[in-house]
Coordinates of C-alpha atoms in Angstrom, one line a residue:
Chain A
M272 CA 43.9 5.7 -14.2
N273 CA 42.3 8.5 -16.0
I274 CA 40.7 6.9 -19.0
D275 CA 39.0 4.1 -16.4
S276 CA 37.6 7.0 -13.5
S277 CA 36.0 8.9 -16.2
N278 CA 34.8 5.3 -17.8
N279 CA 33.2 5.2 -14.3
N280 CA 31.7 8.2 -14.1
N281 CA 29.6 8.2 -17.2
N282 CA 28.7 4.5 -16.0
S283 CA 26.7 5.9 -13.3
N284 CA 25.6 9.1 -15.3
N285 CA 23.9 6.9 -17.2
N286 CA 22.3 4.8 -14.5
V287 CA 21.3 7.7 -13.1
S288 CA 19.1 9.2 -15.9
G289 CA 18.1 6.0 -16.3
N290 CA 16.3 5.2 -12.7
V291 CA 14.4 9.1 -12.9
N292 CA 13.4 8.0 -16.6
N293 CA 11.6 4.9 -14.9
K294 CA 10.5 6.9 -12.1
D295 CA 7.9 9.1 -13.7
D296 CA 6.0 9.7 -10.7
M297 CA 8.4 10.8 -8.4
N298 CA 8.7 13.8 -11.0
F299 CA 9.4 16.8 -8.3
L300 CA 12.5 15.2 -6.9
S301 CA 14.4 16.1 -9.7
D302 CA 13.4 19.7 -9.2
I303 CA 14.8 19.3 -5.5
N304 CA 18.6 19.6 -4.8
I305 CA 19.6 16.5 -3.5
N306 CA 23.1 17.8 -3.3
I307 CA 25.3 16.1 0.4
F308 CA 26.3 19.1 1.9
S309 CA 29.8 18.4 2.4
P310 CA 32.1 21.4 3.8
N311 CA 34.8 20.9 1.1
K312 CA 31.5 21.7 -2.3
K313 CA 31.4 26.2 -2.3
M314 CA 28.0 26.5 -2.1
R315 CA 27.1 29.7 -1.6
L316 CA 23.9 30.1 1.2
M317 CA 20.4 30.0 -0.6
H318 CA 18.9 34.3 0.5
I319 CA 22.6 35.3 -1.3
N320 CA 20.8 33.1 -4.5
S321 CA 18.2 35.0 -3.9
N322 CA 18.8 38.3 -4.2
E323 CA 20.5 38.2 -7.0
S324 CA 18.9 36.7 -8.6
S325 CA 15.6 39.0 -7.9
N326 CA 18.8 42.0 -9.0
N327 CA 19.4 40.4 -12.3
K328 CA 15.4 40.1 -13.4
G329 CA 15.8 43.5 -13.5
E330 CA 12.3 44.2 -16.1
K331 CA 8.9 42.2 -15.6
S332 CA 6.1 42.2 -18.0
L333 CA 3.8 44.5 -17.3
S334 CA 1.3 41.8 -16.9
Q335 CA 3.9 40.1 -14.5
R336 CA 3.8 43.3 -12.1
Q337 CA 0.3 43.2 -11.7
F338 CA 0.9 40.2 -10.5
D339 CA 3.3 40.8 -7.9
R340 CA 0.9 43.4 -7.1
N341 CA -2.1 41.4 -6.5
L342 CA -1.0 37.9 -5.2
M343 CA -0.6 38.1 -1.7
T344 CA 0.6 36.1 0.8
P345 CA -1.0 34.9 5.3
G346 CA 0.2 38.2 7.0
Q347 CA 0.4 40.5 3.7
T348 CA -1.1 44.3 4.3
I349 CA -3.3 44.7 2.0
S350 CA -4.3 48.8 3.0
R351 CA -2.7 50.6 5.3
E352 CA -6.2 53.2 5.6
G353 CA -9.4 52.1 6.8
E354 CA -11.4 52.1 4.0
F355 CA -11.5 48.5 2.7
L356 CA -14.7 46.2 4.1
R357 CA -12.9 43.7 5.3
G358 CA -13.8 40.3 2.5
H359 CA -12.8 36.3 2.6
G360 CA -8.9 35.7 3.2
T361 CA -8.7 39.6 5.5
F362 CA -8.6 40.9 8.4
H363 CA -8.2 44.0 10.4
S364 CA -5.7 44.4 12.5
N365 CA -4.2 48.0 13.7
N366 CA -5.7 49.7 11.6
A367 CA -4.0 47.8 8.9
L368 CA -6.0 45.5 6.7
L369 CA -4.1 42.0 5.7
A370 CA -4.9 39.2 4.4
S371 CA -4.8 36.0 5.9
V372 CA -4.6 33.7 2.6
C373 CA -1.9 33.0 -0.5
G374 CA -4.1 34.2 -3.6
L375 CA -5.1 36.5 -6.1
V376 CA -6.3 40.5 -4.6
E377 CA -10.2 40.4 -5.8
R378 CA -11.6 44.8 -5.0
V379 CA -15.5 44.8 -6.1
D380 CA -16.1 49.3 -4.6
K381 CA -15.1 49.4 -1.5
L382 CA -15.3 44.6 -0.4
V383 CA -11.5 43.3 -0.3
S384 CA -11.3 39.8 -0.7
V385 CA -8.6 37.3 -0.8
R386 CA -9.0 34.4 -3.0
P387 CA -7.0 31.4 -1.8
F388 CA -5.5 29.2 -4.6
K389 CA -6.2 25.8 -3.4
A390 CA -9.1 26.1 -0.7
R391 CA -12.2 23.6 1.3
Y392 CA -15.2 23.4 -1.3
H393 CA -17.9 26.5 0.9
G394 CA -21.9 25.3 -0.2
E395 CA -24.0 27.7 -1.0
I396 CA -27.2 27.4 -2.1
G397 CA -28.3 25.8 -5.4
D398 CA -24.9 24.8 -5.9
I399 CA -24.5 20.8 -7.9
V400 CA -22.5 18.3 -6.4
V401 CA -21.8 14.6 -6.4
G402 CA -20.8 13.2 -2.6
R403 CA -19.6 9.9 -1.1
I404 CA -22.1 8.7 1.9
T405 CA -19.9 8.8 5.2
Q406 CA -22.5 7.9 7.5
V407 CA -26.2 6.3 7.2
G408 CA -28.1 7.4 10.6
S409 CA -31.5 8.2 11.6
K410 CA -33.2 10.0 9.3
R411 CA -30.1 11.3 7.3
W412 CA -27.2 10.4 5.8
K413 CA -23.6 12.2 6.3
V414 CA -22.7 13.3 2.6
D415 CA -18.8 14.0 2.2
V416 CA -18.5 16.2 -0.1
A417 CA -14.5 17.6 0.1
A418 CA -15.9 20.4 2.4
R419 CA -15.1 20.9 6.0
Q420 CA -16.7 18.9 6.8
D421 CA -19.7 16.4 6.6
Y422 CA -23.3 17.6 4.5
I423 CA -26.6 16.3 4.9
L424 CA -29.3 14.3 3.4
M425 CA -32.4 14.7 4.5
L426 CA -34.7 11.7 4.2
T427 CA -37.3 13.5 3.2
A428 CA -35.0 16.1 1.0
I429 CA -34.9 12.7 -1.5
N430 CA -36.9 11.2 -4.4
L431 CA -38.7 7.8 -2.6
P432 CA -39.6 6.0 -5.7
G433 CA -43.2 4.8 -5.4
G434 CA -44.4 8.8 -6.6
I435 CA -43.1 12.0 -5.6
Q436 CA -45.9 13.1 -3.3
R437 CA -45.8 8.8 -0.9
R438 CA -46.1 10.2 2.5
R439 CA -43.0 8.7 4.0
T440 CA -43.3 6.4 6.4
S441 CA -41.4 4.8 9.3
S442 CA -41.1 1.6 7.3
D443 CA -39.4 4.1 5.0
E444 CA -37.0 5.1 8.3
L445 CA -36.6 1.7 8.7
Q446 CA -35.0 0.8 5.2
M447 CA -32.5 3.6 4.5
R448 CA -30.6 1.8 3.2
N449 CA -32.3 0.4 0.5
F450 CA -31.9 4.1 -0.9
F451 CA -27.7 4.9 0.4
V452 CA -25.9 3.4 2.0
E453 CA -22.3 3.5 3.2
N454 CA -19.6 4.6 0.1
D455 CA -22.3 5.2 -1.8
L456 CA -22.5 8.2 -4.6
V457 CA -24.7 10.8 -4.7
Y458 CA -25.4 13.9 -7.0
A459 CA -26.9 16.3 -5.4
E460 CA -27.8 20.2 -4.8
V461 CA -26.9 22.2 -2.0
Q462 CA -30.6 23.0 -0.2
A463 CA -30.3 25.4 2.0
I464 CA -27.1 26.5 4.8
N465 CA -28.8 26.1 8.4
Q466 CA -27.7 28.4 11.5
D467 CA -25.7 26.1 12.6
G468 CA -23.5 26.8 9.9
S469 CA -23.8 22.6 8.9
V470 CA -25.0 22.0 4.9
A471 CA -28.8 20.7 3.3
L472 CA -28.6 19.0 0.8
H473 CA -31.7 17.3 -1.7
T474 CA -32.0 15.6 -4.7
R475 CA -35.3 15.9 -5.2
N476 CA -36.0 16.0 -9.2
Q477 CA -35.2 13.3 -11.7
R478 CA -32.0 13.6 -12.6
Y479 CA -30.6 13.4 -9.1
G480 CA -29.7 10.3 -7.2
K481 CA -27.3 7.3 -6.5
L482 CA -24.7 7.0 -9.2
Q483 CA -23.5 3.6 -10.2
N484 CA -21.4 2.2 -12.9
G485 CA -19.7 4.9 -13.6
T486 CA -15.9 6.1 -12.5
F487 CA -15.2 9.8 -9.7
M488 CA -12.6 11.2 -9.3
S489 CA -11.2 14.8 -7.8
V490 CA -10.2 17.6 -8.6
P491 CA -9.6 20.6 -6.2
P492 CA -12.8 21.8 -6.8
S493 CA -11.3 25.8 -7.1
L494 CA -10.5 24.2 -11.3
I495 CA -14.2 24.3 -11.9
K496 CA -16.1 26.8 -11.7
R497 CA -20.0 27.3 -10.9
G498 CA -21.8 27.3 -13.9
K499 CA -25.3 26.8 -15.1
I500 CA -25.0 23.4 -16.6
H501 CA -22.7 20.7 -14.6
Y502 CA -24.0 17.6 -16.0
H503 CA -22.2 17.4 -19.6
S504 CA -23.2 14.5 -22.4
L505 CA -19.8 14.6 -24.3
E506 CA -21.1 13.9 -27.8
S507 CA -18.9 12.9 -29.9
I508 CA -17.5 10.5 -28.2
G509 CA -20.6 9.5 -25.8
V510 CA -19.6 9.6 -22.1
D511 CA -21.1 11.9 -18.9
I512 CA -19.8 13.9 -16.9
I513 CA -20.7 15.8 -13.9
L514 CA -18.6 18.1 -12.2
G515 CA -19.6 19.0 -9.4
V516 CA -18.6 22.6 -7.7
N517 CA -16.8 20.4 -4.9
G518 CA -14.8 19.2 -7.0
Y519 CA -15.7 16.1 -7.9
I520 CA -16.7 14.2 -10.9
W521 CA -18.1 11.6 -12.3
L522 CA -18.1 10.6 -15.8
A523 CA -20.3 7.1 -16.9
D524 CA -20.6 6.3 -20.7
S525 CA -23.7 7.8 -22.3
A526 CA -25.5 4.8 -23.9
Q527 CA -25.6 2.5 -20.8
Q528 CA -26.0 5.0 -18.4
R529 CA -29.7 6.2 -20.3
Q530 CA -30.8 2.5 -20.2
Q531 CA -29.8 2.4 -17.1
A532 CA -31.9 5.3 -15.7
S533 CA -34.9 4.1 -17.9
L534 CA -35.3 0.9 -16.0
I535 CA -35.2 2.7 -12.8
Q536 CA -37.9 4.4 -13.9
Q537 CA -40.4 2.0 -14.7
H538 CA -39.1 0.1 -11.6
E539 CA -40.2 2.4 -9.0
K540 CA -43.0 3.5 -10.9
E541 CA -44.7 -0.7 -11.1
N542 CA -42.6 -3.2 -8.2
Y543 CA -40.7 -0.4 -5.9
D544 CA -41.1 -2.4 -2.5
Q545 CA -38.7 -5.3 -4.3
P546 CA -35.0 -4.1 -4.2
L547 CA -34.0 -2.7 -7.0
L548 CA -31.4 -5.3 -9.4
I549 CA -30.2 -4.1 -12.5
P550 CA -29.1 -6.8 -14.7
Q551 CA -26.4 -7.7 -16.1
A552 CA -26.9 -6.5 -19.7
I553 CA -27.6 -2.9 -18.6
R554 CA -24.9 -3.0 -16.0
E555 CA -21.8 -4.3 -18.6
V556 CA -19.7 -1.6 -20.3
S557 CA -18.2 -2.4 -23.3
R558 CA -14.7 -2.5 -24.0
E559 CA -14.2 0.6 -26.3
S560 CA -16.2 3.1 -24.2
R561 CA -14.6 1.8 -21.0
I562 CA -11.3 3.2 -22.8
K563 CA -12.9 6.2 -23.5
I564 CA -14.0 7.1 -19.8
A565 CA -10.3 6.1 -19.4
R566 CA -8.7 8.3 -22.2
V567 CA -11.6 11.6 -21.4
K568 CA -10.7 11.1 -16.8
N569 CA -6.8 11.1 -18.5
S570 CA -7.7 14.6 -19.6
I571 CA -9.8 15.8 -16.7
E572 CA -6.6 14.9 -15.3
V573 CA -4.1 16.6 -17.2
L574 CA -5.8 19.0 -16.6
N575 CA -6.4 18.8 -12.7
R576 CA -2.0 18.4 -12.7
S577 CA -0.5 22.3 -14.6
F578 CA -2.9 23.5 -12.2
M579 CA -6.1 25.0 -15.6
L580 CA -9.6 24.7 -15.4
I581 CA -11.9 22.3 -15.9
H582 CA -14.4 22.7 -18.9
P583 CA -15.7 20.4 -21.3
R584 CA -13.9 22.6 -24.1
A585 CA -10.6 22.3 -21.9
I586 CA -11.2 17.9 -21.7
M587 CA -12.5 17.9 -25.0
E588 CA -8.9 20.5 -26.4
I589 CA -6.8 17.6 -24.8
Y590 CA -9.1 14.8 -25.9
Q591 CA -8.7 15.5 -29.5
L592 CA -5.0 15.8 -29.3
A593 CA -3.7 13.0 -26.8
E594 CA -5.9 11.6 -30.5
K595 CA -4.3 13.4 -32.4
M596 CA -0.7 13.2 -31.5
S597 CA -1.7 8.8 -30.9
L598 CA -0.9 9.1 -27.7
P599 CA -1.0 5.8 -25.8
L600 CA -4.0 5.9 -22.4
K601 CA -1.5 5.3 -20.1
D602 CA 1.7 7.5 -21.8
M603 CA -1.1 10.9 -21.4
L604 CA 0.5 11.5 -18.2
H605 CA 3.9 11.4 -18.4
P606 CA 5.1 15.0 -17.5
D607 CA 7.2 15.5 -20.7
K608 CA 3.5 15.0 -23.0
I609 CA 1.7 17.1 -20.7
K610 CA 3.9 20.2 -21.1
Q611 CA 3.8 19.2 -24.8
M612 CA 0.0 19.2 -24.6
I613 CA -0.7 21.8 -22.2
T614 CA 1.6 23.9 -25.2
A615 CA -0.7 23.6 -27.4
V616 CA -3.8 24.4 -26.4
H617 CA -1.9 27.2 -25.2
T618 CA -1.1 28.5 -28.9
N619 CA -5.3 27.2 -29.9
L620 CA -6.9 29.1 -27.3
T621 CA -4.6 32.5 -28.7
S622 CA -5.5 31.7 -32.0
N623 CA -9.4 31.2 -31.4
K624 CA -10.0 34.2 -29.4
L625 CA -8.6 36.3 -32.5
N626 CA -11.5 34.2 -34.4
N627 CA -14.0 33.8 -31.4
K628 CA -13.5 37.5 -30.9
N629 CA -15.0 38.5 -35.6
K630 CA -17.9 35.9 -35.1
T631 CA -18.7 37.3 -31.7
N632 CA -18.5 41.0 -34.0
N633 CA -20.2 39.6 -37.6
N634 CA -22.5 38.6 -34.8
N635 CA -23.5 42.7 -33.9
N636 CA -24.0 42.4 -37.2
N637 CA -27.1 40.1 -38.4
Q638 CA -28.6 39.7 -35.0
D639 CA -30.7 36.9 -36.0
S640 CA -28.4 33.6 -36.8
E641 CA -27.9 30.1 -36.8
G642 CA -26.2 27.9 -34.0
E643 CA -27.7 29.9 -31.3
D644 CA -26.8 27.0 -28.9
D645 CA -23.5 26.6 -30.0
E646 CA -22.6 30.3 -29.6
D647 CA -23.4 30.8 -26.6
D648 CA -22.3 27.7 -25.3
L649 CA -18.7 29.4 -27.1
N650 CA -19.7 33.1 -25.3
E651 CA -19.9 31.2 -22.0
Y652 CA -16.5 29.2 -23.1
N653 CA -14.9 32.8 -23.2
A654 CA -16.8 34.4 -20.5
Y655 CA -14.9 31.7 -18.3
Y656 CA -11.9 31.9 -19.5
N657 CA -12.4 35.7 -19.2
D658 CA -13.5 35.7 -16.0
Q659 CA -10.2 33.9 -14.6
M660 CA -8.1 37.3 -16.5
N661 CA -9.9 39.7 -14.7
T662 CA -8.3 37.7 -11.4
E663 CA -4.9 38.2 -12.7
Chain B
M20 CA 41.1 13.6 20.9
S21 CA 41.5 16.9 21.2
K22 CA 38.7 18.2 23.5
L23 CA 35.8 19.4 19.7
S24 CA 36.7 23.4 18.9
Y25 CA 33.3 24.1 18.0
I26 CA 35.2 27.7 15.9
T27 CA 38.3 28.3 14.9
P28 CA 40.7 31.1 15.0
E29 CA 38.6 32.4 11.5
G30 CA 35.6 32.8 12.9
L31 CA 34.6 29.2 10.9
R32 CA 31.8 26.8 12.3
I33 CA 32.4 22.7 11.6
D34 CA 30.9 23.1 8.6
G35 CA 32.4 26.3 7.6
R36 CA 29.6 28.9 8.9
R37 CA 30.0 32.1 10.2
N38 CA 28.6 32.1 13.3
N39 CA 25.9 34.5 11.9
E40 CA 24.7 32.4 8.6
I41 CA 21.7 29.8 8.2
R42 CA 22.1 26.4 6.7
R43 CA 21.2 26.4 2.8
L44 CA 17.0 26.1 2.4
N45 CA 15.8 23.9 0.2
M46 CA 11.9 24.3 0.0
K47 CA 9.1 22.6 -2.6
M48 CA 5.6 22.9 -1.6
G49 CA 2.5 21.7 -2.4
I50 CA 4.7 17.7 -2.6
F51 CA 1.0 15.4 -2.3
N52 CA -1.8 15.2 -4.1
R53 CA -3.6 13.6 -1.6
A54 CA -2.8 15.8 0.7
D55 CA -4.8 19.2 0.9
G56 CA -1.8 20.9 1.7
S57 CA 2.8 19.5 1.4
A58 CA 5.4 20.4 1.9
Y59 CA 8.9 18.7 1.3
Y60 CA 12.2 21.6 3.6
E61 CA 15.1 21.2 3.9
Q62 CA 17.7 22.9 6.1
G63 CA 20.6 21.9 5.6
N64 CA 21.0 18.0 6.1
T65 CA 18.0 18.1 8.1
K66 CA 14.4 17.0 5.7
I67 CA 11.5 17.0 6.1
T68 CA 7.8 16.7 4.9
V69 CA 5.1 17.6 6.0
A70 CA 1.7 17.4 5.0
V71 CA -1.9 18.8 6.1
Y72 CA -5.4 17.7 5.6
G73 CA -8.8 19.3 6.6
P74 CA -10.4 22.1 7.5
R75 CA -12.2 18.2 7.6
E76 CA -15.0 16.4 9.5
V77 CA -13.8 15.4 13.6
A78 CA -13.1 11.8 13.3
S79 CA -14.8 11.2 17.2
N80 CA -17.6 13.6 18.2
Q81 CA -16.4 14.0 21.7
R82 CA -13.7 16.3 21.0
M83 CA -15.7 19.0 18.4
L84 CA -15.4 22.3 19.5
H85 CA -18.9 24.0 18.8
D86 CA -16.8 27.5 18.4
R87 CA -13.2 26.8 17.0
A88 CA -11.3 23.4 14.7
I89 CA -8.6 21.3 16.5
V90 CA -5.6 20.9 15.3
N91 CA -4.0 17.9 15.5
C92 CA -0.6 17.3 15.6
E93 CA 1.5 14.3 14.7
Y94 CA 5.1 14.7 14.9
S95 CA 7.2 11.8 13.5
Q96 CA 11.7 10.7 12.8
A97 CA 11.8 8.2 10.4
A98 CA 14.0 5.3 10.8
F99 CA 17.0 6.4 8.8
S100 CA 17.1 9.5 9.6
S101 CA 19.2 9.9 12.0
A102 CA 23.0 8.5 11.9
T103 CA 24.4 7.6 15.2
D104 CA 21.6 6.5 17.0
R105 CA 19.2 4.1 14.3
K106 CA 16.4 3.1 17.3
P107 CA 13.2 1.7 16.2
T108 CA 10.4 4.9 16.9
R109 CA 7.6 4.7 18.6
K110 CA 4.4 6.9 18.7
S111 CA 4.4 8.0 22.0
D112 CA 8.4 8.9 22.2
K113 CA 8.4 11.7 24.7
Q114 CA 10.8 14.6 22.1
S115 CA 8.4 13.9 19.6
Y116 CA 5.5 14.0 21.7
E117 CA 6.4 18.1 22.8
I118 CA 7.9 18.6 19.9
A119 CA 4.1 17.5 18.2
S120 CA 2.3 19.8 21.0
L121 CA 4.6 22.2 20.1
I122 CA 3.5 22.4 16.1
K123 CA 0.4 22.2 18.4
Q124 CA 0.3 25.0 20.1
A125 CA 2.0 27.6 17.5
F126 CA -0.6 26.0 14.7
E127 CA -3.6 26.5 17.1
S128 CA -2.6 30.1 17.8
T129 CA -1.9 31.5 14.1
I130 CA -4.5 29.9 12.3
Q131 CA -8.0 31.4 12.2
I132 CA -9.6 28.5 13.5
T133 CA -12.9 29.9 14.9
L134 CA -13.8 30.5 11.2
F135 CA -13.8 26.7 11.1
P136 CA -16.1 25.2 13.6
R137 CA -17.5 21.2 14.9
S138 CA -14.0 21.1 11.8
Q139 CA -10.3 19.5 12.5
I140 CA -7.2 20.5 11.2
D141 CA -4.7 17.9 10.7
I142 CA -0.8 18.6 10.4
Y143 CA 1.1 15.3 9.5
V144 CA 5.3 16.0 10.0
Q145 CA 7.3 13.4 8.5
V146 CA 11.6 14.2 8.9
L147 CA 13.8 12.0 6.8
Q148 CA 17.1 13.3 7.5
A149 CA 17.8 14.6 10.8
D150 CA 20.6 16.8 11.2
G151 CA 19.5 19.0 14.5
G152 CA 17.0 22.2 14.6
L153 CA 14.4 20.3 14.0
K154 CA 11.6 21.7 15.7
A155 CA 12.5 25.1 14.3
A156 CA 12.9 23.3 11.3
A157 CA 9.5 21.5 11.7
L158 CA 7.2 24.4 12.5
N159 CA 8.9 26.7 8.7
A160 CA 8.3 22.6 6.8
A161 CA 4.4 23.2 8.0
T162 CA 4.1 27.0 7.9
L163 CA 4.6 25.9 4.2
A164 CA 2.4 23.9 4.3
V165 CA -0.5 25.3 5.7
I166 CA -0.3 27.8 3.6
D167 CA -0.2 25.0 0.2
A168 CA -4.1 24.4 2.0
G169 CA -5.4 27.5 1.8
L170 CA -6.3 28.5 5.7
P171 CA -6.4 31.5 7.0
M172 CA -3.7 32.5 8.9
R173 CA -2.1 35.4 10.2
D174 CA 1.1 35.9 9.8
F175 CA 3.8 33.2 8.6
I176 CA 5.1 30.9 11.1
C177 CA 9.6 31.1 11.4
A178 CA 11.2 29.6 14.1
C179 CA 15.3 29.7 14.6
S180 CA 17.5 28.2 16.7
A181 CA 20.2 29.9 18.2
T182 CA 23.6 28.6 21.2
F183 CA 26.3 30.0 22.9
I184 CA 29.1 27.9 21.9
E185 CA 32.8 28.6 23.6
G186 CA 32.0 32.4 24.2
V187 CA 30.1 33.5 20.8
P188 CA 26.9 33.1 19.6
L189 CA 25.9 30.5 17.0
L190 CA 23.2 30.6 14.3
D191 CA 20.9 27.4 13.1
M192 CA 23.2 24.7 15.0
N193 CA 24.2 21.3 13.1
Q194 CA 23.4 18.1 14.8
M195 CA 27.1 18.6 16.6
E196 CA 26.4 22.1 17.6
E197 CA 23.5 20.7 19.5
R198 CA 25.3 17.9 21.4
S199 CA 28.1 20.3 22.6
G200 CA 26.3 20.5 26.0
G201 CA 25.8 25.1 25.5
A202 CA 22.3 27.0 25.8
D203 CA 19.5 25.9 23.0
L204 CA 17.3 29.0 22.3
L205 CA 14.2 28.4 19.8
L206 CA 12.8 31.7 18.9
S207 CA 9.4 31.7 16.8
I208 CA 7.6 34.4 16.1
Q209 CA 5.3 35.5 13.2
P210 CA 7.0 38.1 11.2
Q211 CA 5.4 40.7 10.2
L212 CA 2.9 40.7 13.3
G213 CA 5.9 41.3 15.4
G214 CA 5.2 38.9 18.1
V215 CA 6.9 36.6 19.4
I216 CA 4.7 32.2 19.2
S217 CA 7.4 30.8 21.3
L218 CA 10.6 31.1 23.1
N219 CA 12.4 27.9 24.8
M220 CA 15.6 27.5 26.2
E221 CA 18.1 24.4 27.2
S222 CA 20.7 25.0 30.2
K223 CA 21.8 28.3 30.6
V224 CA 23.8 31.8 28.8
P225 CA 25.7 34.2 31.0
Q226 CA 23.1 37.0 31.4
D227 CA 24.2 39.8 29.5
M228 CA 25.3 37.5 26.6
F229 CA 21.0 36.7 26.6
E230 CA 19.9 39.8 24.9
S231 CA 22.4 39.2 21.7
V232 CA 21.8 34.9 21.5
L233 CA 17.8 35.9 21.1
E234 CA 19.0 39.4 19.2
L235 CA 20.8 36.6 16.3
A236 CA 17.7 33.4 16.9
N237 CA 15.4 37.2 15.7
L238 CA 17.2 38.1 13.1
G239 CA 17.5 34.3 11.7
C240 CA 13.7 34.8 11.5
M241 CA 13.0 37.6 9.6
K242 CA 15.9 35.6 7.3
I243 CA 13.5 32.8 7.2
F244 CA 10.0 34.3 6.7
A245 CA 12.3 36.7 3.1
L246 CA 12.7 32.8 2.1
L247 CA 9.5 31.3 2.7
Q248 CA 8.3 33.5 1.2
T249 CA 9.8 33.9 -2.2
E250 CA 9.5 30.3 -2.3
V251 CA 5.6 31.1 -1.3
K252 CA 5.1 33.4 -4.6
R253 CA 7.4 31.6 -6.3
H254 CA 5.0 28.1 -5.8
S255 CA 1.2 30.6 -6.5
A256 CA 2.8 32.1 -9.9
D257 CA 3.8 28.3 -10.9
L258 CA 0.9 26.6 -10.0
L259 CA -0.7 29.8 -12.2
S260 CA 1.6 29.5 -14.8
N261 CA -0.5 27.0 -17.4
Q262 CA -3.8 29.3 -16.8
I263 CA -5.0 31.1 -20.1
N264 CA -4.0 34.8 -18.9
P265 CA -3.8 38.2 -20.6
K266 CA -0.6 37.8 -22.2
S267 CA -0.9 34.7 -24.3

């Protein structure tokens, strides 16, 4: 009897573990305790547990304590005195300044604000965004940019084919669907924020406009920092990325996009009356580059799932790691592999940081060095992570 | 069968708790990728998932408000959620509608909706398993999801139920205790600002005992608040654990 029952137990255990392995998507379930409560089992209430564990921790590292101090939850008091100015994510109540979101406190002089980890995009003038057309209205399009409302793209704010100086006629208004239709992706810039809070976009630049023949993904806007450049070309693998400030990302094949752009330019100059048809030969993206694009997309997804900042350097690091580990494309998003890659990136970064410090020191000594661009990029990268560090 | 006894002479309830104990809580934030905020919440055998979307563009222009956001709540119970009655779920169920409007009103008063004019916030509550205390559990779960979505709130919303059976006030009823026909008191509060959001009671409690039942419910809310806050902090630390920090 005993032997039988133990065998059964083993079998059932094996089955359970097998199931868990198969369901990678459901990995969060493994974190949740799905024990069935029965009066026979002695189960301690969680509040007893949590008290004990917090006592057990005892000593925390300095940065951890700093993190705990800066971490705010809604309704928590930041300061009792009235000497601070109320910033985003805070409010006054009973002469005290309270946090209204869960996030880290930022202090600039007297201005105190709390930045939430995840929040909807909030537009600022000059932001470069990727959006999706949701509605065609009279003289305007509505664009979804993951903000709290759809942004507006006016007919007067786009580049019409046939030269910038062309007058907008009523026939343009009737042909708005020739430019953008619902579900088109656009690459645009925030032009103005109106009195009533609505936000206007524009595409009045050669590089802005409709996005075609690539792939789209979205991440939380907080993972993408505002910067000078949001259109990146990963030259070593021939993939173009647009990291929209609003967390929308566009990926495409560099060579194909270049060809397409020149075709569109030519079309706009010569016969802009006819609707544009991109021939199959130009539309086509080779299998190799599609694989590369998919790998880049997965790399971004790895960063997204581990809530790390998305930056071309970080993407390339993951991309190269995955290649070094000769991971098949579909296995890149396996939770174990993600963990492996992230630890590797962390160790790489710390060693890089040391090297960079030495490098910048050297540069200060002999100022006119070669490869300034590269150095700029490195500095930007450092500033990027330092920014993150300061908030913690 | 003789009349069911809800409390043994030793002072233990049907599921082995004492009168002032809440059930085991388990929770996890950020379980859905597509939603702006989400949470899984388990109180004893009651299991709930919540998804929050928004603030986002208002679906129908007629309902748009020019000075604040509108809050929508949809509450539904899975067909398999209850062990006793397995009925097909209807969307316009009276009880579901009541709970949905309770949640909607609670969050309209606590989220700073005036910051998001012409937008809407959607809260979807799905009960996976029902074992009493659904209203309270739904409110607590929704709080976690709203915090996960990064929406500005004045405070947490913590809710707890209490009852009065066989001369003893009981905290956090399960399904069987709910069916006892005793009073059903639901208290939801803002634990840090110290305000009451809602106080409902079905059936009666002797007047001199009401105070003690209410006090018990309040203590339950405060205990739940401590647990919710611990989870929020743990989740935040988890989220940032991979970002580059000064230690490394």
